[in-house]
Structures are given as C-alpha cells and as structure tokens.
PDB file of C-alpha atoms in Angstrom:
ATOM      1  CA  UNK A   1      95.875 125.582  86.525  1.00 60.00           C
ATOM      2  CA  UNK A   2      96.232 121.761  86.212  1.00 68.00           C
ATOM      3  CA  UNK A   3      96.579 122.205  82.439  1.00 75.00           C
ATOM      4  CA  UNK A   4      99.564 124.514  82.925  1.00 79.00           C
ATOM      5  CA  UNK A   5     101.157 122.055  85.356  1.00 76.00           C
ATOM      6  CA  UNK A   6     100.775 119.212  82.848  1.00 78.00           C
ATOM      7  CA  UNK A   7     102.095 121.427  80.069  1.00 84.00           C
ATOM      8  CA  UNK A   8     105.190 122.368  82.104  1.00 80.00           C
ATOM      9  CA  UNK A   9     105.676 118.744  83.202  1.00 76.00           C
ATOM     10  CA  UNK A  10     105.552 117.496  79.586  1.00 79.00           C
ATOM     11  CA  UNK A  11     107.880 120.278  78.392  1.00 82.00           C
ATOM     12  CA  UNK A  12     110.537 119.439  80.987  1.00 77.00           C
ATOM     13  CA  UNK A  13     110.096 115.702  80.397  1.00 75.00           C
ATOM     14  CA  UNK A  14     110.583 116.103  76.639  1.00 77.00           C
ATOM     15  CA  UNK A  15     113.507 118.478  77.064  1.00 77.00           C
ATOM     16  CA  UNK A  16     115.471 116.567  79.700  1.00 70.00           C
ATOM     17  CA  UNK A  17     114.395 112.949  79.407  1.00 73.00           C
ATOM     18  CA  UNK A  18     113.032 112.168  75.956  1.00 75.00           C
ATOM     19  CA  UNK A  19     115.638 114.222  74.116  1.00 73.00           C
ATOM     20  CA  UNK A  20     118.404 112.362  75.960  1.00 74.00           C
ATOM     21  CA  UNK A  21     117.141 108.790  75.959  1.00 76.00           C
ATOM     22  CA  UNK A  22     115.850 108.894  72.386  1.00 77.00           C
ATOM     23  CA  UNK A  23     119.096 110.431  71.143  1.00 84.00           C
ATOM     24  CA  UNK A  24     120.880 108.695  68.296  1.00 86.00           C
ATOM     25  CA  UNK A  25     124.054 109.004  70.347  1.00 86.00           C
ATOM     26  CA  UNK A  26     122.856 106.670  73.101  1.00 85.00           C
ATOM     27  CA  UNK A  27     120.012 104.606  71.628  1.00 88.00           C
ATOM     28  CA  UNK A  28     122.436 101.695  71.300  1.00 90.00           C
ATOM     29  CA  UNK A  29     122.494 101.550  75.128  1.00 91.00           C
ATOM     30  CA  UNK A  30     119.404  99.371  74.683  1.00 92.00           C
ATOM     31  CA  UNK A  31     121.804  96.531  73.850  1.00 94.00           C
ATOM     32  CA  UNK A  32     122.840  96.385  77.502  1.00 92.00           C
ATOM     33  CA  UNK A  33     119.299  96.370  78.835  1.00 90.00           C
ATOM     34  CA  UNK A  34     116.312  94.075  78.710  1.00 93.00           C
ATOM     35  CA  UNK A  35     117.224  91.075  76.496  1.00 96.00           C
ATOM     36  CA  UNK A  36     113.984  91.154  74.494  1.00 96.00           C
ATOM     37  CA  UNK A  37     114.273  94.871  73.734  1.00 95.00           C
ATOM     38  CA  UNK A  38     118.003  94.475  73.023  1.00 96.00           C
ATOM     39  CA  UNK A  39     117.415  91.658  70.539  1.00 97.00           C
ATOM     40  CA  UNK A  40     114.644  93.566  68.787  1.00 95.00           C
ATOM     41  CA  UNK A  41     116.842  96.666  68.590  1.00 95.00           C
ATOM     42  CA  UNK A  42     119.812  94.809  67.067  1.00 96.00           C
ATOM     43  CA  UNK A  43     117.458  93.103  64.594  1.00 94.00           C
ATOM     44  CA  UNK A  44     116.196  96.596  63.656  1.00 92.00           C
ATOM     45  CA  UNK A  45     119.813  97.721  63.070  1.00 92.00           C
ATOM     46  CA  UNK A  46     120.588  94.571  61.094  1.00 92.00           C
ATOM     47  CA  UNK A  47     117.554  95.143  58.889  1.00 88.00           C
ATOM     48  CA  UNK A  48     118.808  98.636  58.114  1.00 83.00           C
ATOM     49  CA  UNK A  49     122.285  97.326  57.364  1.00 81.00           C
ATOM     50  CA  UNK A  50     120.886  94.721  54.978  1.00 81.00           C
ATOM     51  CA  UNK A  51     118.731  97.372  53.278  1.00 76.00           C
ATOM     52  CA  UNK A  52     121.815  99.575  52.806  1.00 72.00           C
ATOM     53  CA  UNK A  53     123.556  96.590  51.199  1.00 65.00           C
ATOM     54  CA  UNK A  54     120.520  96.114  48.973  1.00 58.00           C
ATOM     55  CA  UNK A  55     120.574  99.828  48.059  1.00 59.00           C
ATOM     56  CA  UNK A  56     124.226  99.594  47.033  1.00 59.00           C
ATOM     57  CA  UNK A  57     123.426  96.517  44.920  1.00 55.00           C
ATOM     58  CA  UNK A  58     120.503  98.358  43.329  1.00 52.00           C
ATOM     59  CA  UNK A  59     122.777 101.293  42.486  1.00 58.00           C
ATOM     60  CA  UNK A  60     125.223  98.995  40.705  1.00 62.00           C
ATOM     61  CA  UNK A  61     122.293  97.662  38.656  1.00 60.00           C
ATOM     62  CA  UNK A  62     121.176 101.197  37.764  1.00 62.00           C
ATOM     63  CA  UNK A  63     118.048 100.989  39.944  1.00 54.00           C
ATOM     64  CA  UNK A  64     116.947 102.976  42.967  1.00 55.00           C
ATOM     65  CA  UNK A  65     114.895 102.120  46.042  1.00 51.00           C
ATOM     66  CA  UNK A  66     111.701 103.376  44.361  1.00 54.00           C
ATOM     67  CA  UNK A  67     112.067 100.595  41.782  1.00 52.00           C
ATOM     68  CA  UNK A  68     111.929  97.870  44.424  1.00 47.00           C
ATOM     69  CA  UNK A  69     109.505  97.174  47.250  1.00 46.00           C
ATOM     70  CA  UNK A  70     111.724  97.538  50.334  1.00 47.00           C
ATOM     71  CA  UNK A  71     110.350  95.537  53.223  1.00 54.00           C
ATOM     72  CA  UNK A  72     109.640  97.394  56.469  1.00 67.00           C
ATOM     73  CA  UNK A  73     111.163  95.817  59.570  1.00 78.00           C
ATOM     74  CA  UNK A  74     108.289  94.650  61.721  1.00 84.00           C
ATOM     75  CA  UNK A  75     108.895  94.692  65.457  1.00 88.00           C
ATOM     76  CA  UNK A  76     107.456  91.989  67.692  1.00 89.00           C
ATOM     77  CA  UNK A  77     104.075  92.958  69.098  1.00 93.00           C
ATOM     78  CA  UNK A  78     104.146  91.439  72.583  1.00 95.00           C
ATOM     79  CA  UNK A  79     104.046  92.578  76.183  1.00 96.00           C
ATOM     80  CA  UNK A  80     107.039  91.938  78.423  1.00 93.00           C
ATOM     81  CA  UNK A  81     107.719  92.521  82.096  1.00 90.00           C
ATOM     82  CA  UNK A  82     110.812  94.600  82.754  1.00 87.00           C
ATOM     83  CA  UNK A  83     112.882  92.770  85.330  1.00 83.00           C
ATOM     84  CA  UNK A  84     114.663  94.882  87.936  1.00 75.00           C
ATOM     85  CA  UNK A  85     112.029  97.614  87.506  1.00 71.00           C
ATOM     86  CA  UNK A  86     109.719  96.849  90.411  1.00 71.00           C
ATOM     87  CA  UNK A  87     107.374  99.509  91.692  1.00 75.00           C
ATOM     88  CA  UNK A  88     104.967  99.611  94.589  1.00 78.00           C
ATOM     89  CA  UNK A  89     101.961  99.023  92.335  1.00 80.00           C
ATOM     90  CA  UNK A  90     103.428  95.936  90.638  1.00 83.00           C
ATOM     91  CA  UNK A  91     105.629  95.017  87.724  1.00 85.00           C
ATOM     92  CA  UNK A  92     106.311  97.384  84.849  1.00 87.00           C
ATOM     93  CA  UNK A  93     105.073  95.914  81.600  1.00 91.00           C
ATOM     94  CA  UNK A  94     105.708  97.329  78.136  1.00 92.00           C
ATOM     95  CA  UNK A  95     104.717  96.404  74.629  1.00 96.00           C
ATOM     96  CA  UNK A  96     107.950  95.733  72.702  1.00 95.00           C
ATOM     97  CA  UNK A  97     106.670  97.220  69.449  1.00 94.00           C
ATOM     98  CA  UNK A  98     105.229 100.346  71.106  1.00 94.00           C
ATOM     99  CA  UNK A  99     108.334 100.866  73.240  1.00 92.00           C
ATOM    100  CA  UNK A 100     110.828 100.605  70.381  1.00 92.00           C
ATOM    101  CA  UNK A 101     108.635 102.621  68.029  1.00 91.00           C
ATOM    102  CA  UNK A 102     108.576 105.396  70.645  1.00 90.00           C
ATOM    103  CA  UNK A 103     112.330 105.256  71.269  1.00 90.00           C
ATOM    104  CA  UNK A 104     113.293 105.067  67.583  1.00 90.00           C
ATOM    105  CA  UNK A 105     110.577 107.262  66.078  1.00 87.00           C
ATOM    106  CA  UNK A 106     113.008 110.009  65.065  1.00 87.00           C
ATOM    107  CA  UNK A 107     116.139 107.848  65.038  1.00 87.00           C
ATOM    108  CA  UNK A 108     118.728 108.170  62.315  1.00 87.00           C
ATOM    109  CA  UNK A 109     119.921 104.605  61.832  1.00 85.00           C
ATOM    110  CA  UNK A 110     122.817 105.761  59.648  1.00 85.00           C
ATOM    111  CA  UNK A 111     124.102 107.849  62.578  1.00 89.00           C
ATOM    112  CA  UNK A 112     123.626 104.973  65.032  1.00 92.00           C
ATOM    113  CA  UNK A 113     125.511 102.617  62.717  1.00 90.00           C
ATOM    114  CA  UNK A 114     128.441 105.066  62.743  1.00 91.00           C
ATOM    115  CA  UNK A 115     128.696 105.181  66.537  1.00 93.00           C
ATOM    116  CA  UNK A 116     132.108 103.838  67.616  1.00 95.00           C
ATOM    117  CA  UNK A 117     130.505 101.277  69.949  1.00 95.00           C
ATOM    118  CA  UNK A 118     128.291  99.875  67.191  1.00 95.00           C
ATOM    119  CA  UNK A 119     131.115  99.770  64.640  1.00 94.00           C
ATOM    120  CA  UNK A 120     133.519  98.118  67.079  1.00 96.00           C
ATOM    121  CA  UNK A 121     130.985  95.484  68.201  1.00 96.00           C
ATOM    122  CA  UNK A 122     129.189  94.965  64.889  1.00 96.00           C
ATOM    123  CA  UNK A 123     130.273  91.322  64.487  1.00 96.00           C
ATOM    124  CA  UNK A 124     128.651  90.409  67.820  1.00 97.00           C
ATOM    125  CA  UNK A 125     125.641  92.678  67.276  1.00 96.00           C
ATOM    126  CA  UNK A 126     125.006  90.992  63.934  1.00 95.00           C
ATOM    127  CA  UNK A 127     125.333  87.560  65.533  1.00 96.00           C
ATOM    128  CA  UNK A 128     122.861  88.612  68.240  1.00 97.00           C
ATOM    129  CA  UNK A 129     120.457  89.997  65.632  1.00 95.00           C
ATOM    130  CA  UNK A 130     120.385  86.736  63.723  1.00 95.00           C
ATOM    131  CA  UNK A 131     120.284  84.378  66.712  1.00 96.00           C
ATOM    132  CA  UNK A 132     117.306  82.041  66.769  1.00 93.00           C
ATOM    133  CA  UNK A 133     116.691  82.559  70.488  1.00 95.00           C
ATOM    134  CA  UNK A 134     116.770  85.699  72.609  1.00 96.00           C
ATOM    135  CA  UNK A 135     120.324  86.414  73.715  1.00 97.00           C
ATOM    136  CA  UNK A 136     120.849  87.754  77.229  1.00 97.00           C
ATOM    137  CA  UNK A 137     124.353  89.192  77.456  1.00 96.00           C
ATOM    138  CA  UNK A 138     124.378  88.480  81.191  1.00 95.00           C
ATOM    139  CA  UNK A 139     123.311  84.826  80.912  1.00 96.00           C
ATOM    140  CA  UNK A 140     125.801  82.612  79.059  1.00 97.00           C
ATOM    141  CA  UNK A 141     123.194  79.838  78.872  1.00 97.00           C
ATOM    142  CA  UNK A 142     121.385  81.900  76.197  1.00 97.00           C
ATOM    143  CA  UNK A 143     124.451  82.415  73.998  1.00 97.00           C
ATOM    144  CA  UNK A 144     124.280  79.244  71.951  1.00 95.00           C
ATOM    145  CA  UNK A 145     127.531  78.640  70.048  1.00 95.00           C
ATOM    146  CA  UNK A 146     128.647  82.281  69.922  1.00 97.00           C
ATOM    147  CA  UNK A 147     130.877  83.911  72.536  1.00 97.00           C
ATOM    148  CA  UNK A 148     129.359  87.301  73.383  1.00 97.00           C
ATOM    149  CA  UNK A 149     132.002  88.057  76.035  1.00 97.00           C
ATOM    150  CA  UNK A 150     133.531  90.953  74.037  1.00 97.00           C
ATOM    151  CA  UNK A 151     130.099  92.560  73.576  1.00 97.00           C
ATOM    152  CA  UNK A 152     129.216  92.061  77.239  1.00 96.00           C
ATOM    153  CA  UNK A 153     132.576  93.555  78.247  1.00 96.00           C
ATOM    154  CA  UNK A 154     131.977  96.543  75.948  1.00 95.00           C
ATOM    155  CA  UNK A 155     128.504  97.057  77.453  1.00 94.00           C
ATOM    156  CA  UNK A 156     129.959  96.961  80.968  1.00 92.00           C
ATOM    157  CA  UNK A 157     132.892  99.250  80.224  1.00 90.00           C
ATOM    158  CA  UNK A 158     131.255 101.721  77.846  1.00 87.00           C
ATOM    159  CA  UNK A 159     127.542 101.791  78.644  1.00 84.00           C
ATOM    160  CA  UNK A 160     126.981 100.674  82.235  1.00 80.00           C
ATOM    161  CA  UNK A 161     129.481 103.193  83.550  1.00 72.00           C
ATOM    162  CA  UNK A 162     127.123 106.025  82.636  1.00 66.00           C
ATOM    163  CA  UNK A 163     124.944 107.093  85.476  1.00 59.00           C
ATOM    164  CA  UNK A 164     121.279 106.666  84.748  1.00 53.00           C
ATOM    165  CA  UNK A 165     119.723 108.938  87.350  1.00 47.00           C
ATOM    166  CA  UNK A 166     121.918 111.984  87.476  1.00 53.00           C
ATOM    167  CA  UNK A 167     121.863 115.131  85.426  1.00 52.00           C
ATOM    168  CA  UNK A 168     119.782 113.741  82.568  1.00 52.00           C
ATOM    169  CA  UNK A 169     116.769 113.165  84.800  1.00 55.00           C
ATOM    170  CA  UNK A 170     117.344 115.619  87.619  1.00 59.00           C
ATOM    171  CA  UNK A 171     115.089 118.387  86.289  1.00 54.00           C
ATOM    172  CA  UNK A 172     112.328 115.918  85.518  1.00 55.00           C
ATOM    173  CA  UNK A 173     112.459 114.472  89.027  1.00 59.00           C
ATOM    174  CA  UNK A 174     112.504 117.914  90.618  1.00 59.00           C
ATOM    175  CA  UNK A 175     109.459 118.897  88.584  1.00 59.00           C
ATOM    176  CA  UNK A 176     107.574 115.809  89.730  1.00 62.00           C
ATOM    177  CA  UNK A 177     107.494 117.061  93.357  1.00 63.00           C
ATOM    178  CA  UNK A 178     105.481 120.257  92.659  1.00 60.00           C
ATOM    179  CA  UNK A 179     103.326 118.270  90.244  1.00 55.00           C
ATOM    180  CA  UNK A 180     102.495 115.787  93.004  1.00 57.00           C
ATOM    181  CA  UNK A 181     101.783 118.607  95.494  1.00 57.00           C
ATOM    182  CA  UNK A 182      99.509 120.264  92.923  1.00 55.00           C
ATOM    183  CA  UNK A 183      97.604 117.028  92.366  1.00 55.00           C
ATOM    184  CA  UNK A 184      97.101 116.464  96.112  1.00 57.00           C
ATOM    185  CA  UNK A 185      95.586 119.943  96.622  1.00 52.00           C
ATOM    186  CA  UNK A 186      91.810 119.649  96.694  1.00 51.00           C
TER     187      UNK A 186
END
C-alpha cells in the first residue's frame, strides 16, 4: 500500500508541479528569484546565446559544431540557503548545480530565448550574466554601474503578478494530506 501512495504522490507531483515549474514557458521566472540561482540561470542563457553566435560563425566558414569542441556551460557547485523559505525544521538549502540541472534538464534554450520577456529584457539579462558579482535585482547596492531598474520593473509587472500557490500546486497539496494520513497510520 505505501508503494501505491508514493507512486500516486509522484505522479501528481510530476503532472502538476514539475511539468509547470520546469516548463520552458516560465523557467525565466528564476530571474526574479534567488539572486544566486538567477545569476547562474542568466549565465546559462548567455552561454547558449554565445554558442549560437559561434554556430552561425562556423556556418559562414563552412564548418559545423562537430568540427569544433563546444564548451559545456558548467554551473557553480555550491550550497546556498534560500532566503524567505523558512520551515519549522530550519533553513532550506539547495545545491545550485543540482537545482538548475533539475529545473533545466529538459529545457529548450532556443524556446526560452524566444520568450517575449527574455527578448525584451535581453540587454539587462546579458549585463547580469556577465557581471563580476552576483546581482540582486531587489538590492541596488549589488548593481555596480548598470541600472537594472527596467529588468526589476519587468520582473515585478510580468512575473511576480503570477500566483505561486494556486492552481498549479493545488492538486499536489491536496494529495499531500492523504499521504500524511497514510504515513501516520501504524
């Protein structure tokens, strides 16, 4: 019986949570979240953009990507504490590399690059991706010489307005109650 409960729990989680939050249509929402994850994500997008530029250059030279060793974008392997995500048992900590690998495992970067938000804000995203220090869109002291106000405004008006805990997670949350009851039965 517990195996069936776990199976159902995982099915609903994948269907209603993973499929939504790992979707190419909203993966760029990361930009408005944790600064470390946001900076790693925009660096990942920038790497793709630079590889596309390299591919176009290769094509003009009569070469293809198989003729050149294309460097893989390596994510930072470090553990961070997610601020504003406090739970009774302590802070939530994630490994940046593991987290972004999970979120982007099936991502289509070409599709993400075509999202209206990404296209409209690309100048600021690129600046953020190449910044020497971690940029926090909600802390102007981290901005250096660049004005990220337009990107912050876009995050607030186009990303933050979306409810996080409504329909996308409702089925998952409702499934957690019977799962908890099942686990407490001895």
